[in-house]
Amino acid sequence: MKEDMKSIYCLACKGRLNEKPLLTLDGMPASAQDIPDRIQVNQDQGITLNLHQCPCCGLVQFDCQPVGYYRDVIRSGGFTTTMAELRRRQYRHFIKAYGLEGKKIIEAGCGRGEFLSILKEFPVQALGIEHREDLVQIAKDAGLTVWRQFTETENTILKSPDGKAGPPYHGFLSFNFLEHQPEPDKMLRCIWNNLEEDGVGLVTVPSLEYILEHNGYYELIRDHLAYYTFETLRSLMEHNGFRVVEEEMVNRDTLSVIVRKKAMTDKTAWERSAGIDIAGLVSSRQSINRQVNQLVNGLYEKGKTLAVWGASHQGFTLAATTGLGKGARYIMDSAPFKQGRFAPASHILIVAPDHFLEEPVDAILIVAPGYTDEIAGIIREKYEKGPGGEKTRIFTLRSSDIEEIT
C-alpha cells in the first residue's frame, strides 16, 4: 500500500473516521527515524498530517499509513540515566507485586536490548523479540536472549531462540511501541495467545492527556499513529483480552499500565469517550513559533549563536514548523546513529554533544521533555563557556513557553 494513501477506519474499533479532521499540520517531518544523510537530504521534504478522533471509540489518530519501520524499535531514551532508573523502579514493582521471580518475561519490541539489559539485573528469565535484524545482533552480542520476530498476526507463535515454539510466557513488556502499530488489536491478541493463564504485562504509551494539558503540538509525529488516553488505552486492552489492574503517569508524559490476561470476548460494545478540544494545540503552535522567532532574532541581533539539544521527534517537529530550522547552527544528540545526519524537513545537522567544543555556541535550547534537568546538568559541567568565554545560556521548552534556565 502506498504511503500517501489515507485510512478511513479506526485503528482500534474499525469504525469509520469522520471525513473532516480535527487538525491539519503542514510541513511536518515525514518520520522521526528515517533521518536523511548528506545525499538523501536533497530529496527530503515536509508532509501534511491529518489528526482525527474516532466517532465510535474516541481514539485520536492520524489517517496516514504507518512509517515503513513500524515493526522496528529504534530508541535513544535508553541511553539516559533518567530512563534507566524509571525502568528499574517499574521492574522492581512489577516482579514483586505479581510474583514473577524466576518466571519468563518477554519484551515485545526490545530494540537493541536497552531495557532488557536492565531487566537482567532482576531474578527473572529476560527474553526479547525484535524485528530489525541488526538490532537483534547487537542485543545478542551484549549477551541478551533475543531473536528476530514480530507479533505479525494474532496466531503468530512467539518462538524460543532455537526456533522451536516457546512455552507460554508469564509476563510481557511493551514500551512506547503500541502507538506505532496500524493494527494494535493483532499485536495484543498475539501476546494474549502466548501468555499463560493469568499472565500479566507492563505497557507504556505516550500520553494524549499530557499533550492536551500542555498544548504540546510538537509531540505529534507521523511515527505515532495513535494518541491514547487512559480511557482509550483501557478500552483497547479490554477488547483484546486484558484487564487493566494498575495505571499511572510516568516521566510526566507517558501512560503506564499493568494488565492481566482475562477471557477473550468480542461482545462488549465500544464506549464512546468524550470529544477532545484541540484549540490549545492550534494556539500553542502560533505562540511557540512567535517565541522561537523572538529568541532567534534576539540572539542574532547581538551576534550570538544558538544550538538545539534533542534530535527527538519533538525537536524535529519544532524545527520543521518554526523559525528554528533557519536559526539553529546544529542539533546536539547523544545517540550515535543520528549523528552526521540531518533533521527531517528542517535539515539541521545533527552532531554529538562534544561538537560544541569544536564549534561553541552562545545558547542551547533543550527540546527533550523528561530529560531537561539531566541535560542542563551536562551543559553546565562540560559546555559551560560559549565562543566569547561567556557563560552558555540554557533555554528549554516547557509546555507552551520557552524559558531560560538560570
mmCIF file of N, CA, C and O in Angstrom, residues 283-376:
data_model
loop_
_atom_site.group_PDB
_atom_site.id
_atom_site.type_symbol
_atom_site.label_atom_id
_atom_site.label_comp_id
_atom_site.label_asym_id
_atom_site.label_seq_id
_atom_site.Cartn_x
_atom_site.Cartn_y
_atom_site.Cartn_z
ATOM 1 N N SER A 283 -3.359 27.196 19.056
ATOM 2 C CA SER A 283 -2.822 28.449 19.597
ATOM 3 C C SER A 283 -1.370 28.292 20.055
ATOM 4 O O SER A 283 -0.569 29.218 19.928
ATOM 5 N N SER A 284 -1.028 27.103 20.577
ATOM 6 C CA SER A 284 0.347 26.902 21.046
ATOM 7 C C SER A 284 1.330 26.900 19.884
ATOM 8 O O SER A 284 2.464 27.366 20.012
ATOM 9 N N ARG A 285 0.895 26.382 18.744
ATOM 10 C CA ARG A 285 1.784 26.403 17.578
ATOM 11 C C ARG A 285 2.119 27.837 17.199
ATOM 12 O O ARG A 285 3.277 28.160 16.894
ATOM 13 N N GLN A 286 1.119 28.711 17.234
ATOM 14 C CA GLN A 286 1.346 30.121 16.913
ATOM 15 C C GLN A 286 2.222 30.789 17.975
ATOM 16 O O GLN A 286 3.143 31.543 17.655
ATOM 17 N N SER A 287 1.927 30.491 19.249
ATOM 18 C CA SER A 287 2.664 31.107 20.344
ATOM 19 C C SER A 287 4.121 30.664 20.361
ATOM 20 O O SER A 287 5.040 31.479 20.521
ATOM 21 N N ILE A 288 4.350 29.361 20.195
ATOM 22 C CA ILE A 288 5.720 28.847 20.223
ATOM 23 C C ILE A 288 6.522 29.373 19.041
ATOM 24 O O ILE A 288 7.700 29.721 19.178
ATOM 25 N N ASN A 289 5.897 29.444 17.888
ATOM 26 C CA ASN A 289 6.587 29.983 16.720
ATOM 27 C C ASN A 289 7.016 31.423 16.979
ATOM 28 O O ASN A 289 8.143 31.832 16.634
ATOM 29 N N ARG A 290 6.146 32.207 17.616
ATOM 30 C CA ARG A 290 6.478 33.603 17.934
ATOM 31 C C ARG A 290 7.638 33.673 18.929
ATOM 32 O O ARG A 290 8.568 34.473 18.759
ATOM 33 N N GLN A 291 7.626 32.800 19.942
ATOM 34 C CA GLN A 291 8.692 32.814 20.941
ATOM 35 C C GLN A 291 10.022 32.350 20.355
ATOM 36 O O GLN A 291 11.085 32.894 20.707
ATOM 37 N N VAL A 292 9.974 31.349 19.477
ATOM 38 C CA VAL A 292 11.197 30.888 18.822
ATOM 39 C C VAL A 292 11.796 32.020 17.983
ATOM 40 O O VAL A 292 13.013 32.269 18.018
ATOM 41 N N ASN A 293 10.942 32.703 17.243
ATOM 42 C CA ASN A 293 11.436 33.817 16.416
ATOM 43 C C ASN A 293 12.056 34.913 17.278
ATOM 44 O O ASN A 293 13.086 35.497 16.908
ATOM 45 N N GLN A 294 11.435 35.190 18.420
ATOM 46 C CA GLN A 294 11.979 36.209 19.320
ATOM 47 C C GLN A 294 13.344 35.788 19.853
ATOM 48 O O GLN A 294 14.275 36.605 19.941
ATOM 49 N N LEU A 295 13.477 34.508 20.201
ATOM 50 C CA LEU A 295 14.751 34.005 20.712
ATOM 51 C C LEU A 295 15.827 34.065 19.634
ATOM 52 O O LEU A 295 16.934 34.582 19.858
ATOM 53 N N VAL A 296 15.507 33.540 18.455
ATOM 54 C CA VAL A 296 16.482 33.503 17.360
ATOM 55 C C VAL A 296 16.888 34.913 16.946
ATOM 56 O O VAL A 296 18.082 35.218 16.798
ATOM 57 N N ASN A 297 15.903 35.770 16.753
ATOM 58 C CA ASN A 297 16.202 37.134 16.304
ATOM 59 C C ASN A 297 16.955 37.931 17.368
ATOM 60 O O ASN A 297 17.861 38.712 17.050
ATOM 61 N N GLY A 298 16.578 37.732 18.651
ATOM 62 C CA GLY A 298 17.256 38.438 19.724
ATOM 63 C C GLY A 298 18.726 38.074 19.813
ATOM 64 O O GLY A 298 19.592 38.940 20.022
ATOM 65 N N LEU A 299 19.032 36.786 19.627
ATOM 66 C CA LEU A 299 20.429 36.345 19.653
ATOM 67 C C LEU A 299 21.176 36.861 18.425
ATOM 68 O O LEU A 299 22.323 37.314 18.511
ATOM 69 N N TYR A 300 20.510 36.794 17.284
ATOM 70 C CA TYR A 300 21.154 37.212 16.031
ATOM 71 C C TYR A 300 21.529 38.692 16.071
ATOM 72 O O TYR A 300 22.621 39.089 15.626
ATOM 73 N N GLU A 301 20.641 39.519 16.603
ATOM 74 C CA GLU A 301 20.901 40.958 16.674
ATOM 75 C C GLU A 301 22.108 41.286 17.550
ATOM 76 O O GLU A 301 22.763 42.319 17.365
ATOM 77 N N LYS A 302 22.421 40.396 18.483
ATOM 78 C CA LYS A 302 23.565 40.604 19.367
ATOM 79 C C LYS A 302 24.799 39.840 18.888
ATOM 80 O O LYS A 302 25.817 39.801 19.584
ATOM 81 N N GLY A 303 24.687 39.234 17.710
ATOM 82 C CA GLY A 303 25.813 38.471 17.173
ATOM 83 C C GLY A 303 26.022 37.148 17.886
ATOM 84 O O GLY A 303 27.131 36.594 17.862
ATOM 85 N N LYS A 304 24.978 36.627 18.512
ATOM 86 C CA LYS A 304 25.076 35.383 19.276
ATOM 87 C C LYS A 304 24.515 34.207 18.469
ATOM 88 O O LYS A 304 23.700 34.384 17.566
ATOM 89 N N THR A 305 24.938 32.996 18.830
ATOM 90 C CA THR A 305 24.541 31.798 18.096
ATOM 91 C C THR A 305 23.761 30.835 18.992
ATOM 92 O O THR A 305 23.852 30.876 20.217
ATOM 93 N N LEU A 306 23.013 29.950 18.336
ATOM 94 C CA LEU A 306 22.105 29.033 19.033
ATOM 95 C C LEU A 306 22.247 27.614 18.503
ATOM 96 O O LEU A 306 22.413 27.406 17.299
ATOM 97 N N ALA A 307 22.164 26.640 19.402
ATOM 98 C CA ALA A 307 22.077 25.232 19.031
ATOM 99 C C ALA A 307 20.875 24.628 19.755
ATOM 100 O O ALA A 307 20.344 25.207 20.703
ATOM 101 N N VAL A 308 20.445 23.476 19.297
ATOM 102 C CA VAL A 308 19.342 22.740 19.916
ATOM 103 C C VAL A 308 19.904 21.459 20.501
ATOM 104 O O VAL A 308 20.810 20.845 19.926
ATOM 105 N N TRP A 309 19.404 21.047 21.650
ATOM 106 C CA TRP A 309 19.763 19.722 22.196
ATOM 107 C C TRP A 309 18.499 18.866 22.152
ATOM 108 O O TRP A 309 17.523 19.158 22.810
ATOM 109 N N GLY A 310 18.556 17.785 21.360
ATOM 110 C CA GLY A 310 17.439 16.859 21.292
ATOM 111 C C GLY A 310 17.002 16.553 19.871
ATOM 112 O O GLY A 310 16.154 17.250 19.317
ATOM 113 N N ALA A 311 17.585 15.517 19.245
ATOM 114 C CA ALA A 311 17.150 15.056 17.926
ATOM 115 C C ALA A 311 16.026 14.051 18.114
ATOM 116 O O ALA A 311 16.067 12.926 17.634
ATOM 117 N N SER A 312 15.021 14.488 18.858
ATOM 118 C CA SER A 312 13.847 13.679 19.150
ATOM 119 C C SER A 312 12.723 14.061 18.205
ATOM 120 O O SER A 312 12.849 15.022 17.431
ATOM 121 N N HIS A 313 11.613 13.338 18.269
ATOM 122 C CA HIS A 313 10.504 13.726 17.404
ATOM 123 C C HIS A 313 9.986 15.103 17.775
ATOM 124 O O HIS A 313 9.539 15.868 16.926
ATOM 125 N N GLN A 314 10.083 15.463 19.080
ATOM 126 C CA GLN A 314 9.675 16.811 19.478
ATOM 127 C C GLN A 314 10.582 17.867 18.832
ATOM 128 O O GLN A 314 10.110 18.887 18.321
ATOM 129 N N GLY A 315 11.885 17.612 18.883
ATOM 130 C CA GLY A 315 12.829 18.549 18.287
ATOM 131 C C GLY A 315 12.649 18.661 16.788
ATOM 132 O O GLY A 315 12.724 19.765 16.221
ATOM 133 N N PHE A 316 12.400 17.534 16.120
ATOM 134 C CA PHE A 316 12.211 17.556 14.676
ATOM 135 C C PHE A 316 10.965 18.345 14.290
ATOM 136 O O PHE A 316 10.972 19.137 13.343
ATOM 137 N N THR A 317 9.857 18.106 15.010
ATOM 138 C CA THR A 317 8.619 18.825 14.710
ATOM 139 C C THR A 317 8.785 20.312 14.955
ATOM 140 O O THR A 317 8.370 21.147 14.140
ATOM 141 N N LEU A 318 9.407 20.658 16.070
ATOM 142 C CA LEU A 318 9.601 22.065 16.393
ATOM 143 C C LEU A 318 10.475 22.754 15.346
ATOM 144 O O LEU A 318 10.173 23.862 14.883
ATOM 145 N N ALA A 319 11.559 22.102 14.940
ATOM 146 C CA ALA A 319 12.459 22.693 13.961
ATOM 147 C C ALA A 319 11.789 22.855 12.597
ATOM 148 O O ALA A 319 12.070 23.816 11.868
ATOM 149 N N ALA A 320 10.890 21.921 12.262
ATOM 150 C CA ALA A 320 10.244 21.950 10.950
ATOM 151 C C ALA A 320 9.111 22.955 10.866
ATOM 152 O O ALA A 320 8.771 23.418 9.773
ATOM 153 N N THR A 321 8.523 23.320 12.007
ATOM 154 C CA THR A 321 7.312 24.141 11.978
ATOM 155 C C THR A 321 7.501 25.536 12.572
ATOM 156 O O THR A 321 6.533 26.276 12.720
ATOM 157 N N THR A 322 8.736 25.897 12.915
ATOM 158 C CA THR A 322 9.030 27.232 13.443
ATOM 159 C C THR A 322 10.274 27.779 12.753
ATOM 160 O O THR A 322 10.886 27.111 11.909
ATOM 161 N N GLY A 323 10.676 28.964 13.160
ATOM 162 C CA GLY A 323 11.888 29.567 12.612
ATOM 163 C C GLY A 323 13.164 28.935 13.118
ATOM 164 O O GLY A 323 14.264 29.350 12.732
ATOM 165 N N LEU A 324 13.047 27.916 13.956
ATOM 166 C CA LEU A 324 14.233 27.256 14.496
ATOM 167 C C LEU A 324 15.069 26.620 13.402
ATOM 168 O O LEU A 324 16.301 26.548 13.498
ATOM 169 N N GLY A 325 14.395 26.162 12.341
ATOM 170 C CA GLY A 325 15.105 25.500 11.249
ATOM 171 C C GLY A 325 16.159 26.383 10.606
ATOM 172 O O GLY A 325 17.197 25.905 10.152
ATOM 173 N N LYS A 326 15.921 27.696 10.582
ATOM 174 C CA LYS A 326 16.877 28.622 9.975
ATOM 175 C C LYS A 326 17.771 29.291 11.012
ATOM 176 O O LYS A 326 18.781 29.909 10.652
ATOM 177 N N GLY A 327 17.397 29.185 12.294
ATOM 178 C CA GLY A 327 18.130 29.920 13.313
ATOM 179 C C GLY A 327 19.133 29.134 14.124
ATOM 180 O O GLY A 327 19.972 29.717 14.805
ATOM 181 N N ALA A 328 19.079 27.788 14.057
ATOM 182 C CA ALA A 328 19.980 26.966 14.868
ATOM 183 C C ALA A 328 21.162 26.473 14.052
ATOM 184 O O ALA A 328 21.012 26.076 12.891
ATOM 185 N N ARG A 329 22.356 26.503 14.662
ATOM 186 C CA ARG A 329 23.575 26.035 13.979
ATOM 187 C C ARG A 329 23.550 24.521 13.788
ATOM 188 O O ARG A 329 23.959 24.008 12.742
ATOM 189 N N TYR A 330 23.127 23.806 14.825
ATOM 190 C CA TYR A 330 23.114 22.347 14.781
ATOM 191 C C TYR A 330 22.243 21.813 15.909
ATOM 192 O O TYR A 330 21.828 22.563 16.801
ATOM 193 N N ILE A 331 21.961 20.503 15.851
ATOM 194 C CA ILE A 331 21.229 19.814 16.909
ATOM 195 C C ILE A 331 22.178 18.839 17.589
ATOM 196 O O ILE A 331 22.798 18.000 16.927
ATOM 197 N N MET A 332 22.297 18.935 18.895
ATOM 198 C CA MET A 332 23.146 18.031 19.663
ATOM 199 C C MET A 332 22.318 16.822 20.112
ATOM 200 O O MET A 332 21.179 16.967 20.550
ATOM 201 N N ASP A 333 22.903 15.628 20.021
ATOM 202 C CA ASP A 333 22.205 14.427 20.486
ATOM 203 C C ASP A 333 23.225 13.347 20.802
ATOM 204 O O ASP A 333 24.220 13.192 20.084
ATOM 205 N N SER A 334 22.960 12.592 21.862
ATOM 206 C CA SER A 334 23.919 11.577 22.314
ATOM 207 C C SER A 334 23.790 10.252 21.592
ATOM 208 O O SER A 334 24.612 9.356 21.792
ATOM 209 N N ALA A 335 22.753 10.072 20.764
ATOM 210 C CA ALA A 335 22.561 8.801 20.053
ATOM 211 C C ALA A 335 23.477 8.748 18.832
ATOM 212 O O ALA A 335 23.301 9.526 17.887
ATOM 213 N N PRO A 336 24.454 7.848 18.801
ATOM 214 C CA PRO A 336 25.421 7.808 17.691
ATOM 215 C C PRO A 336 24.782 7.613 16.323
ATOM 216 O O PRO A 336 25.265 8.155 15.328
ATOM 217 N N PHE A 337 23.674 6.844 16.247
ATOM 218 C CA PHE A 337 23.103 6.544 14.936
ATOM 219 C C PHE A 337 22.415 7.757 14.298
ATOM 220 O O PHE A 337 22.062 7.721 13.115
ATOM 221 N N LYS A 338 22.240 8.838 15.051
ATOM 222 C CA LYS A 338 21.636 10.050 14.489
ATOM 223 C C LYS A 338 22.691 11.072 14.052
ATOM 224 O O LYS A 338 22.406 11.945 13.243
ATOM 225 N N GLN A 339 23.864 10.948 14.593
ATOM 226 C CA GLN A 339 24.905 11.953 14.368
ATOM 227 C C GLN A 339 25.426 11.911 12.928
ATOM 228 O O GLN A 339 25.581 10.844 12.341
ATOM 229 N N GLY A 340 25.660 13.100 12.365
ATOM 230 C CA GLY A 340 26.121 13.203 10.988
ATOM 231 C C GLY A 340 24.996 13.236 9.982
ATOM 232 O O GLY A 340 25.238 13.377 8.770
ATOM 233 N N ARG A 341 23.762 13.118 10.448
ATOM 234 C CA ARG A 341 22.592 13.189 9.581
ATOM 235 C C ARG A 341 21.888 14.533 9.775
ATOM 236 O O ARG A 341 22.384 15.400 10.494
ATOM 237 N N PHE A 342 20.727 14.675 9.136
ATOM 238 C CA PHE A 342 20.041 15.962 9.152
ATOM 239 C C PHE A 342 18.598 15.789 9.617
ATOM 240 O O PHE A 342 17.931 14.814 9.256
ATOM 241 N N ALA A 343 18.119 16.734 10.400
ATOM 242 C CA ALA A 343 16.748 16.674 10.893
ATOM 243 C C ALA A 343 15.774 16.682 9.722
ATOM 244 O O ALA A 343 15.909 17.505 8.807
ATOM 245 N N PRO A 344 14.788 15.779 9.701
ATOM 246 C CA PRO A 344 13.819 15.747 8.609
ATOM 247 C C PRO A 344 13.083 17.076 8.475
ATOM 248 O O PRO A 344 12.738 17.715 9.463
ATOM 249 N N ALA A 345 12.875 17.493 7.262
ATOM 250 C CA ALA A 345 12.130 18.704 6.891
ATOM 251 C C ALA A 345 12.917 19.990 7.144
ATOM 252 O O ALA A 345 13.009 20.850 6.272
ATOM 253 N N SER A 346 13.529 20.157 8.314
ATOM 254 C CA SER A 346 14.270 21.401 8.604
ATOM 255 C C SER A 346 15.720 21.335 8.139
ATOM 256 O O SER A 346 16.351 22.358 7.886
ATOM 257 N N HIS A 347 16.277 20.116 8.077
ATOM 258 C CA HIS A 347 17.624 19.860 7.557
ATOM 259 C C HIS A 347 18.746 20.488 8.390
ATOM 260 O O HIS A 347 19.792 20.870 7.869
ATOM 261 N N ILE A 348 18.541 20.554 9.707
ATOM 262 C CA ILE A 348 19.614 20.988 10.609
ATOM 263 C C ILE A 348 20.549 19.804 10.853
ATOM 264 O O ILE A 348 20.095 18.686 11.109
ATOM 265 N N LEU A 349 21.836 20.039 10.815
ATOM 266 C CA LEU A 349 22.818 18.985 11.034
ATOM 267 C C LEU A 349 22.757 18.491 12.482
ATOM 268 O O LEU A 349 22.695 19.285 13.419
ATOM 269 N N ILE A 350 22.783 17.161 12.655
ATOM 270 C CA ILE A 350 22.784 16.536 13.985
ATOM 271 C C ILE A 350 24.217 16.136 14.323
ATOM 272 O O ILE A 350 24.899 15.480 13.522
ATOM 273 N N VAL A 351 24.653 16.516 15.509
ATOM 274 C CA VAL A 351 26.039 16.262 15.904
ATOM 275 C C VAL A 351 26.087 15.662 17.309
ATOM 276 O O VAL A 351 25.114 15.717 18.058
ATOM 277 N N ALA A 352 27.241 15.116 17.656
ATOM 278 C CA ALA A 352 27.469 14.648 19.021
ATOM 279 C C ALA A 352 27.585 15.856 19.948
ATOM 280 O O ALA A 352 28.002 16.936 19.513
ATOM 281 N N PRO A 353 27.226 15.715 21.220
ATOM 282 C CA PRO A 353 27.336 16.852 22.142
ATOM 283 C C PRO A 353 28.714 17.496 22.172
ATOM 284 O O PRO A 353 28.834 18.720 22.275
ATOM 285 N N ASP A 354 29.774 16.692 22.042
ATOM 286 C CA ASP A 354 31.128 17.247 22.099
ATOM 287 C C ASP A 354 31.480 18.113 20.886
ATOM 288 O O ASP A 354 32.528 18.764 20.875
ATOM 289 N N HIS A 355 30.603 18.137 19.889
ATOM 290 C CA HIS A 355 30.812 19.056 18.761
ATOM 291 C C HIS A 355 30.837 20.497 19.265
ATOM 292 O O HIS A 355 31.468 21.361 18.642
ATOM 293 N N PHE A 356 30.185 20.728 20.383
ATOM 294 C CA PHE A 356 30.181 22.066 20.997
ATOM 295 C C PHE A 356 31.606 22.550 21.246
ATOM 296 O O PHE A 356 31.891 23.745 21.126
ATOM 297 N N LEU A 357 32.510 21.630 21.601
ATOM 298 C CA LEU A 357 33.890 22.013 21.909
ATOM 299 C C LEU A 357 34.627 22.505 20.664
ATOM 300 O O LEU A 357 35.549 23.303 20.763
ATOM 301 N N GLU A 358 34.205 22.041 19.485
ATOM 302 C CA GLU A 358 34.807 22.466 18.227
ATOM 303 C C GLU A 358 34.131 23.720 17.678
ATOM 304 O O GLU A 358 34.785 24.579 17.092
ATOM 305 N N GLU A 359 32.820 23.801 17.868
ATOM 306 C CA GLU A 359 32.040 24.925 17.356
ATOM 307 C C GLU A 359 31.089 25.410 18.453
ATOM 308 O O GLU A 359 29.894 25.134 18.424
ATOM 309 N N PRO A 360 31.607 26.089 19.451
ATOM 310 C CA PRO A 360 30.759 26.514 20.565
ATOM 311 C C PRO A 360 29.711 27.532 20.125
ATOM 312 O O PRO A 360 29.910 28.278 19.159
ATOM 313 N N VAL A 361 28.595 27.530 20.843
ATOM 314 C CA VAL A 361 27.529 28.495 20.596
ATOM 315 C C VAL A 361 27.245 29.248 21.891
ATOM 316 O O VAL A 361 27.678 28.831 22.971
ATOM 317 N N ASP A 362 26.510 30.330 21.770
ATOM 318 C CA ASP A 362 26.233 31.163 22.942
ATOM 319 C C ASP A 362 25.044 30.662 23.754
ATOM 320 O O ASP A 362 24.940 30.949 24.949
ATOM 321 N N ALA A 363 24.145 29.921 23.105
ATOM 322 C CA ALA A 363 22.935 29.462 23.789
ATOM 323 C C ALA A 363 22.517 28.096 23.269
ATOM 324 O O ALA A 363 22.756 27.762 22.091
ATOM 325 N N ILE A 364 21.911 27.312 24.141
ATOM 326 C CA ILE A 364 21.410 25.982 23.776
ATOM 327 C C ILE A 364 19.951 25.887 24.210
ATOM 328 O O ILE A 364 19.613 26.180 25.361
ATOM 329 N N LEU A 365 19.090 25.479 23.278
ATOM 330 C CA LEU A 365 17.676 25.249 23.570
ATOM 331 C C LEU A 365 17.453 23.749 23.725
ATOM 332 O O LEU A 365 17.660 22.985 22.777
ATOM 333 N N ILE A 366 17.054 23.312 24.902
ATOM 334 C CA ILE A 366 16.806 21.895 25.168
ATOM 335 C C ILE A 366 15.384 21.552 24.753
ATOM 336 O O ILE A 366 14.417 22.147 25.237
ATOM 337 N N VAL A 367 15.250 20.570 23.852
ATOM 338 C CA VAL A 367 13.934 20.078 23.436
ATOM 339 C C VAL A 367 13.941 18.565 23.643
ATOM 340 O O VAL A 367 14.073 17.788 22.706
ATOM 341 N N ALA A 368 13.835 18.163 24.887
ATOM 342 C CA ALA A 368 13.855 16.748 25.253
ATOM 343 C C ALA A 368 13.026 16.565 26.519
ATOM 344 O O ALA A 368 13.577 16.402 27.615
ATOM 345 N N PRO A 369 11.700 16.623 26.392
ATOM 346 C CA PRO A 369 10.843 16.520 27.577
ATOM 347 C C PRO A 369 11.170 15.291 28.423
ATOM 348 O O PRO A 369 11.348 14.195 27.902
ATOM 349 N N GLY A 370 11.262 15.488 29.718
ATOM 350 C CA GLY A 370 11.591 14.393 30.621
ATOM 351 C C GLY A 370 13.060 14.314 30.971
ATOM 352 O O GLY A 370 13.439 13.663 31.946
ATOM 353 N N TYR A 371 13.926 14.954 30.168
ATOM 354 C CA TYR A 371 15.361 14.870 30.386
ATOM 355 C C TYR A 371 16.009 16.236 30.558
ATOM 356 O O TYR A 371 17.237 16.358 30.565
ATOM 357 N N THR A 372 15.196 17.280 30.691
ATOM 358 C CA THR A 372 15.714 18.650 30.716
ATOM 359 C C THR A 372 16.748 18.861 31.818
ATOM 360 O O THR A 372 17.831 19.402 31.580
ATOM 361 N N ASP A 373 16.432 18.444 33.039
ATOM 362 C CA ASP A 373 17.346 18.672 34.158
ATOM 363 C C ASP A 373 18.664 17.928 33.969
ATOM 364 O O ASP A 373 19.740 18.464 34.276
ATOM 365 N N GLU A 374 18.574 16.704 33.474
ATOM 366 C CA GLU A 374 19.786 15.912 33.246
ATOM 367 C C GLU A 374 20.674 16.573 32.195
ATOM 368 O O GLU A 374 21.893 16.684 32.371
ATOM 369 N N ILE A 375 20.078 17.035 31.101
ATOM 370 C CA ILE A 375 20.847 17.669 30.029
ATOM 371 C C ILE A 375 21.422 19.008 30.485
ATOM 372 O O ILE A 375 22.580 19.338 30.190
ATOM 373 N N ALA A 376 20.637 19.783 31.229
ATOM 374 C CA ALA A 376 21.133 21.073 31.733
ATOM 375 C C ALA A 376 22.356 20.867 32.612
ATOM 376 O O ALA A 376 23.318 21.652 32.563
#
